[in-house]
Amino acid sequence: MHVPDGFINAPMSAAAGVVAAGAVAVGLRGARRELDERTAPLAGLVAAFIFAVQMLNFPVAAGTSGHLLGGALAAILVGPYTGVLVIAVVLLMQGVLFADGGLTALGVNITVMGVVTVLVSYALFRGLVKILPRTRRSVTGAAFAAALVSVPASAAAFTLVYAVGGTTDVPLGKVLTAMVGVHTLIGLGEAAITMLTVGAVVAVRPDLVFGARGLRAPLKLRVGGELVDAAPAEPEPTTAGSPKKLWIGGLATALLLAGFVSFYASASPDGLEKVAADQGIDKNVEEHAAADSPLADYAVKGVEAVRVSGGLAGTIGVGATLAVGTGVFWAVRRRRDAEAGARA
């Protein structure tokens, strides 16, 4: 659902840019409370993983495909504030290096694909976790529902942005129906990917999953007619050893997906592209400012073999996103440590 340049006019793009900048600023501040020495490297990995999975368009209807947005996955794994930053990093790398998503529309994309998906999904996720039994299965089930709802919510948010600042005159009712309809189908794929990924991490290192913290309710004892918390039990043993093993496994998976599996992704237009073509939204689309990038369209310029070119581009993208994301999140963590030291 990457919005290109030309879909949204300059005033609305600027307004969305202000919203996105504000969300990133809030995210930077809030992430200081979410990140520690274990989760800061994981946040960079989550950004690289989402970048890789977004290259895997899957068919959802005749002539239409979809791909992961990632807001729900990021929020559940590393927290909502950090989740906004994760999606912002991914979108920035895609726009600058790969000409995917307009540069003037970067604020729109961060707002629609990042802020909306994170807020909607995490609010629903937390609500479900509170009323469901405190088990790992509840976490994965809540992750499925949260991710499913976040995608049509993002589509509805785009329609609202287009209603205010669209550059073509089209029936908004038809746009809303088409966008929400196709993105509900895409949401099923998003939900499955999110559930499987969260489930895999929870199974081996639940302590590293932000949304799974405090899964087990404290044991209550009745003392003198009143319920009191019992002494905490010993930590539940994990099966994967150090976070380093999870990090290496996740990185290897991201490289495999971006460098090899992406070759088999659907070539059909994604939901936004399909609706834009059908409804005439794309009449004023503009050429991307980074169209001449050596990595534009996820291919390495000058490499003739399509499979090799795409694989190299995906691998470079994973590495670049990992480097930038990890740098940002380590800087946030160091700022937190510095502030804690100053207070001490």
Coordinates of C-alpha atoms in Angstrom, one line a residue, residues 16-334:
A16 CA 0.6 14.2 6.9
G17 CA 4.4 14.9 7.1
V18 CA 3.8 16.9 10.3
V19 CA 1.7 14.1 11.8
A20 CA 4.3 11.5 10.9
A21 CA 7.1 13.7 12.3
G22 CA 5.2 14.1 15.5
A23 CA 4.5 10.4 15.7
V24 CA 8.2 9.6 15.2
A25 CA 9.2 12.1 17.9
V26 CA 6.7 10.5 20.3
G27 CA 8.0 7.1 19.3
L28 CA 11.6 8.1 20.0
R29 CA 10.6 9.3 23.5
G30 CA 8.4 6.3 24.3
A31 CA 10.9 3.7 22.9
R32 CA 13.3 4.7 25.7
R33 CA 10.9 2.9 28.0
E34 CA 10.5 -0.2 25.8
L35 CA 14.1 -0.9 24.7
D36 CA 16.8 -2.5 26.8
E37 CA 20.1 -4.3 26.1
R38 CA 18.2 -7.4 24.9
T39 CA 15.4 -5.8 22.8
A40 CA 17.3 -3.0 21.1
P41 CA 19.1 -5.5 18.7
L42 CA 15.7 -7.3 18.2
A43 CA 14.1 -4.1 17.1
G44 CA 16.6 -3.7 14.3
L45 CA 16.1 -7.3 13.3
V46 CA 12.3 -6.8 13.2
A47 CA 12.8 -3.8 10.8
A48 CA 14.9 -6.0 8.5
F49 CA 12.5 -8.9 8.7
I50 CA 9.5 -6.7 7.8
F51 CA 11.5 -5.2 4.9
A52 CA 12.1 -8.8 3.7
V53 CA 8.6 -10.0 4.1
Q54 CA 7.2 -6.9 2.3
M55 CA 8.9 -8.1 -0.8
L56 CA 6.7 -11.3 -0.8
N57 CA 3.5 -10.2 -2.5
F58 CA 0.9 -12.9 -2.2
P59 CA -2.2 -13.3 -4.5
V60 CA -5.5 -12.3 -2.9
A61 CA -7.9 -12.1 -5.8
A62 CA -7.9 -12.2 -9.6
G63 CA -5.1 -9.9 -10.8
T64 CA -4.5 -8.5 -7.3
S65 CA -1.8 -9.2 -4.7
G66 CA -1.0 -8.0 -1.2
H67 CA 2.0 -7.8 1.1
L68 CA 2.6 -7.4 4.8
L69 CA 2.3 -3.9 6.3
G70 CA 3.9 -5.0 9.6
G71 CA 2.5 -2.5 12.1
A72 CA 0.9 -5.2 14.2
L73 CA 3.9 -7.5 14.1
A74 CA 6.3 -4.7 15.1
A75 CA 4.1 -3.4 17.9
I76 CA 3.5 -6.8 19.4
L77 CA 7.2 -7.9 19.2
V78 CA 8.9 -4.7 20.4
G79 CA 6.2 -2.4 21.6
P80 CA 4.0 0.3 20.0
Y81 CA 6.3 3.3 20.3
T82 CA 9.2 1.3 18.9
G83 CA 6.8 -0.3 16.4
V84 CA 6.1 3.1 14.8
L85 CA 9.9 3.7 14.5
V86 CA 10.4 0.3 12.9
I87 CA 7.8 1.0 10.2
A88 CA 9.2 4.5 9.6
V89 CA 12.7 3.0 9.1
V90 CA 11.4 0.4 6.7
L91 CA 9.5 3.0 4.6
L92 CA 12.4 5.4 4.6
M93 CA 14.8 2.8 3.2
Q94 CA 12.2 1.6 0.6
G95 CA 11.6 5.2 -0.6
V96 CA 15.2 6.4 -0.7
L97 CA 16.9 3.3 -2.0
F98 CA 14.3 1.4 -3.9
A99 CA 11.9 4.1 -5.2
D100 CA 9.0 2.3 -3.5
G101 CA 6.6 4.9 -2.1
G102 CA 6.8 8.5 -3.0
L103 CA 9.2 10.8 -1.2
T104 CA 6.7 13.6 -1.0
A105 CA 4.2 10.9 0.2
L106 CA 6.6 9.6 2.9
G107 CA 4.5 11.3 5.6
V108 CA 1.3 9.8 4.2
N109 CA 2.9 6.4 4.1
I110 CA 4.2 6.5 7.7
T111 CA 0.9 7.8 9.0
V112 CA -1.3 5.3 7.1
M113 CA 1.0 2.2 7.1
G114 CA 2.8 2.8 10.4
V115 CA 0.9 5.0 12.9
V116 CA -2.7 3.8 12.1
T117 CA -1.7 0.1 11.9
V118 CA 0.3 0.2 15.2
L119 CA -2.4 2.2 17.1
V120 CA -5.3 0.1 15.9
S121 CA -3.6 -3.3 16.2
Y122 CA -2.0 -2.7 19.6
A123 CA -5.1 -1.3 21.1
L124 CA -7.1 -4.4 20.0
F125 CA -4.3 -6.8 20.9
R126 CA -4.1 -5.4 24.5
G127 CA -7.9 -5.5 24.9
L128 CA -8.0 -9.1 23.8
V129 CA -5.1 -10.2 25.9
K130 CA -6.8 -8.7 29.0
I131 CA -10.0 -10.7 28.6
L132 CA -8.5 -14.0 27.2
P133 CA -6.7 -16.6 29.4
R134 CA -3.1 -15.6 30.0
T135 CA -1.5 -18.2 27.7
R136 CA 0.7 -18.2 24.7
R137 CA -2.2 -19.4 22.5
S138 CA -4.1 -16.2 23.6
V139 CA -1.2 -14.1 22.5
T140 CA -1.0 -15.6 19.0
G141 CA -4.8 -15.5 18.6
A142 CA -4.9 -11.9 19.7
A143 CA -2.0 -11.2 17.3
F144 CA -4.1 -12.7 14.4
A145 CA -7.1 -10.6 15.1
A146 CA -5.2 -7.4 15.7
A147 CA -3.2 -7.8 12.4
L148 CA -6.4 -8.6 10.5
V149 CA -8.2 -5.5 11.6
S150 CA -5.2 -3.2 11.1
V151 CA -5.0 -3.6 7.3
P152 CA -8.6 -2.5 6.4
A153 CA -8.2 0.2 9.0
S154 CA -5.1 1.5 7.1
A155 CA -7.1 1.3 3.9
A156 CA -9.9 3.4 5.4
A157 CA -7.3 5.9 6.7
F158 CA -5.9 6.2 3.1
T159 CA -9.4 6.9 1.8
L160 CA -9.8 9.6 4.4
V161 CA -6.5 11.2 3.4
Y162 CA -7.5 11.0 -0.3
A163 CA -10.9 12.5 0.5
V164 CA -9.2 15.6 1.8
G165 CA -6.2 15.8 -0.5
G166 CA -6.7 13.6 -3.5
T167 CA -5.6 15.0 -6.9
T168 CA -8.4 13.4 -8.9
D169 CA -12.1 13.7 -8.7
V170 CA -13.4 10.1 -8.1
P171 CA -16.5 8.7 -6.2
L172 CA -15.1 8.3 -2.7
G173 CA -17.8 5.7 -1.8
K174 CA -16.5 3.4 -4.5
V175 CA -12.9 4.0 -3.4
L176 CA -13.7 3.2 0.2
T177 CA -15.6 0.1 -0.7
A178 CA -12.9 -1.2 -3.0
M179 CA -10.0 -0.3 -0.7
V180 CA -11.5 -1.8 2.5
G181 CA -12.8 -4.9 0.5
V182 CA -9.5 -5.9 -1.1
H183 CA -7.5 -5.0 2.0
T184 CA -9.7 -7.2 4.2
L185 CA -8.5 -10.1 2.1
I186 CA -4.9 -8.9 2.4
G187 CA -5.5 -8.6 6.1
L188 CA -6.0 -12.4 6.2
G189 CA -2.5 -12.9 4.9
E190 CA -1.2 -10.2 7.2
A191 CA -2.9 -12.0 10.1
A192 CA -1.4 -15.4 9.2
I193 CA 2.1 -14.0 8.9
T194 CA 1.9 -12.1 12.1
M195 CA 0.4 -15.0 14.1
L196 CA 3.0 -17.4 12.8
T197 CA 5.9 -15.1 13.5
V198 CA 4.8 -14.0 16.9
G199 CA 4.0 -17.7 17.7
A200 CA 7.5 -18.8 16.7
V201 CA 9.2 -16.2 18.8
V202 CA 6.9 -16.7 21.8
A203 CA 7.5 -20.5 21.6
V204 CA 11.3 -20.0 22.1
R205 CA 11.8 -16.7 23.9
P206 CA 8.5 -15.3 25.3
D207 CA 10.5 -13.0 27.5
L208 CA 11.7 -11.0 24.4
V209 CA 8.1 -10.4 23.1
F210 CA 6.8 -7.1 24.4
G211 CA 3.2 -8.2 24.0
A212 CA 3.8 -11.5 25.9
R213 CA 5.2 -9.9 29.0
G214 CA 3.4 -11.0 32.2
L215 CA 1.7 -13.9 30.5
R216 CA 1.2 -15.8 33.7
A217 CA -1.0 -14.2 36.3
P218 CA 0.6 -14.0 39.8
L219 CA -0.4 -16.8 42.1
K220 CA -2.8 -15.7 44.9
L221 CA -2.9 -17.0 48.4
R222 CA -5.6 -16.5 51.0
V223 CA -4.1 -15.2 54.2
G224 CA -6.3 -14.2 57.0
G225 CA -9.3 -14.1 54.7
E226 CA -7.6 -11.9 52.2
L227 CA -6.0 -12.7 48.8
V228 CA -2.4 -11.7 48.5
D229 CA 0.3 -12.2 45.8
A230 CA 2.4 -15.3 46.4
A231 CA 6.2 -15.1 45.9
P232 CA 7.0 -15.1 42.2
A233 CA 7.9 -18.5 40.8
E234 CA 11.2 -19.3 39.2
P235 CA 11.4 -17.9 35.6
E236 CA 10.1 -20.4 33.0
P237 CA 13.1 -22.0 31.2
T238 CA 13.5 -21.1 27.6
T239 CA 14.5 -23.5 24.8
A240 CA 16.5 -21.2 22.5
G241 CA 19.4 -20.1 24.8
S242 CA 20.7 -16.6 24.3
P243 CA 18.9 -13.9 22.3
K244 CA 21.9 -14.1 19.9
K245 CA 20.6 -17.4 18.6
L246 CA 17.2 -15.9 17.9
W247 CA 18.8 -12.9 16.2
I248 CA 21.0 -15.0 14.0
G249 CA 18.0 -17.2 13.0
G250 CA 15.9 -14.2 12.3
L251 CA 18.5 -12.6 10.2
A252 CA 19.1 -15.8 8.2
T253 CA 15.4 -16.1 7.6
A254 CA 15.1 -12.4 6.4
L255 CA 18.1 -12.9 4.0
L256 CA 16.6 -16.1 2.6
L257 CA 13.2 -14.5 2.1
A258 CA 14.6 -11.3 0.4
G259 CA 17.4 -12.9 -1.4
F260 CA 15.7 -16.0 -2.8
V261 CA 12.0 -16.5 -2.0
S262 CA 11.1 -13.0 -3.2
F263 CA 11.8 -14.2 -6.8
Y264 CA 8.6 -16.2 -6.5
A265 CA 6.4 -13.4 -5.2
S266 CA 3.3 -12.4 -7.1
A267 CA 3.8 -9.9 -9.9
S268 CA 0.2 -8.7 -9.8
P269 CA -0.4 -5.1 -8.6
D270 CA -1.1 -4.8 -4.9
G271 CA -4.4 -3.6 -3.5
L272 CA -3.8 0.1 -3.7
E273 CA -2.3 -0.1 -7.2
K274 CA -5.3 -2.2 -8.4
V275 CA -7.9 0.1 -6.9
A276 CA -6.0 3.2 -8.2
A277 CA -6.0 1.8 -11.7
D278 CA -9.7 0.7 -11.6
Q279 CA -11.0 4.0 -10.0
G280 CA -8.7 6.4 -11.8
I281 CA -6.8 7.6 -8.7
D282 CA -3.5 7.2 -10.5
K283 CA -4.1 9.7 -13.3
N284 CA -1.7 12.2 -11.8
V285 CA 0.9 9.8 -10.5
E286 CA 4.5 11.3 -10.8
E287 CA 7.8 9.6 -11.5
H288 CA 9.7 8.8 -8.3
A289 CA 12.5 11.2 -7.4
A290 CA 14.7 8.2 -6.9
A291 CA 13.7 6.4 -10.1
D292 CA 17.4 6.4 -11.2
S293 CA 18.6 4.8 -8.0
P294 CA 20.9 1.8 -8.7
L295 CA 18.4 -0.3 -6.6
A296 CA 15.2 1.1 -8.0
D297 CA 12.3 -1.4 -8.3
Y298 CA 14.3 -3.9 -6.2
A299 CA 16.8 -4.7 -8.9
V300 CA 20.6 -4.0 -9.1
K301 CA 21.2 -1.8 -12.1
G302 CA 23.7 -3.4 -14.5
V303 CA 23.1 -7.0 -13.4
E304 CA 21.4 -8.8 -16.3
A305 CA 20.2 -11.9 -14.6
V306 CA 16.8 -11.1 -13.1
R307 CA 17.0 -13.6 -10.3
V308 CA 20.5 -12.5 -9.3
S309 CA 19.6 -8.8 -9.6
G310 CA 16.5 -9.1 -7.4
G311 CA 18.2 -11.3 -4.9
L312 CA 21.2 -8.9 -4.5
A313 CA 18.8 -6.0 -4.1
G314 CA 16.8 -7.8 -1.4
T315 CA 20.0 -8.8 0.4
I316 CA 21.3 -5.2 0.3
G317 CA 18.0 -3.9 1.5
V318 CA 17.9 -6.3 4.5
G319 CA 21.5 -5.3 5.4
A320 CA 20.9 -1.6 5.0
T321 CA 17.6 -1.7 7.0
L322 CA 19.2 -3.7 9.7
A323 CA 22.2 -1.3 10.0
V324 CA 20.0 1.8 10.1
G325 CA 17.4 0.3 12.4
T326 CA 19.9 -1.1 14.8
G327 CA 21.8 2.2 14.9
V328 CA 18.6 4.1 15.7
F329 CA 17.5 1.8 18.4
W330 CA 20.9 1.5 20.0
A331 CA 21.1 5.3 20.1
V332 CA 17.6 5.5 21.7
R333 CA 18.7 2.9 24.3
R334 CA 22.0 4.8 25.0

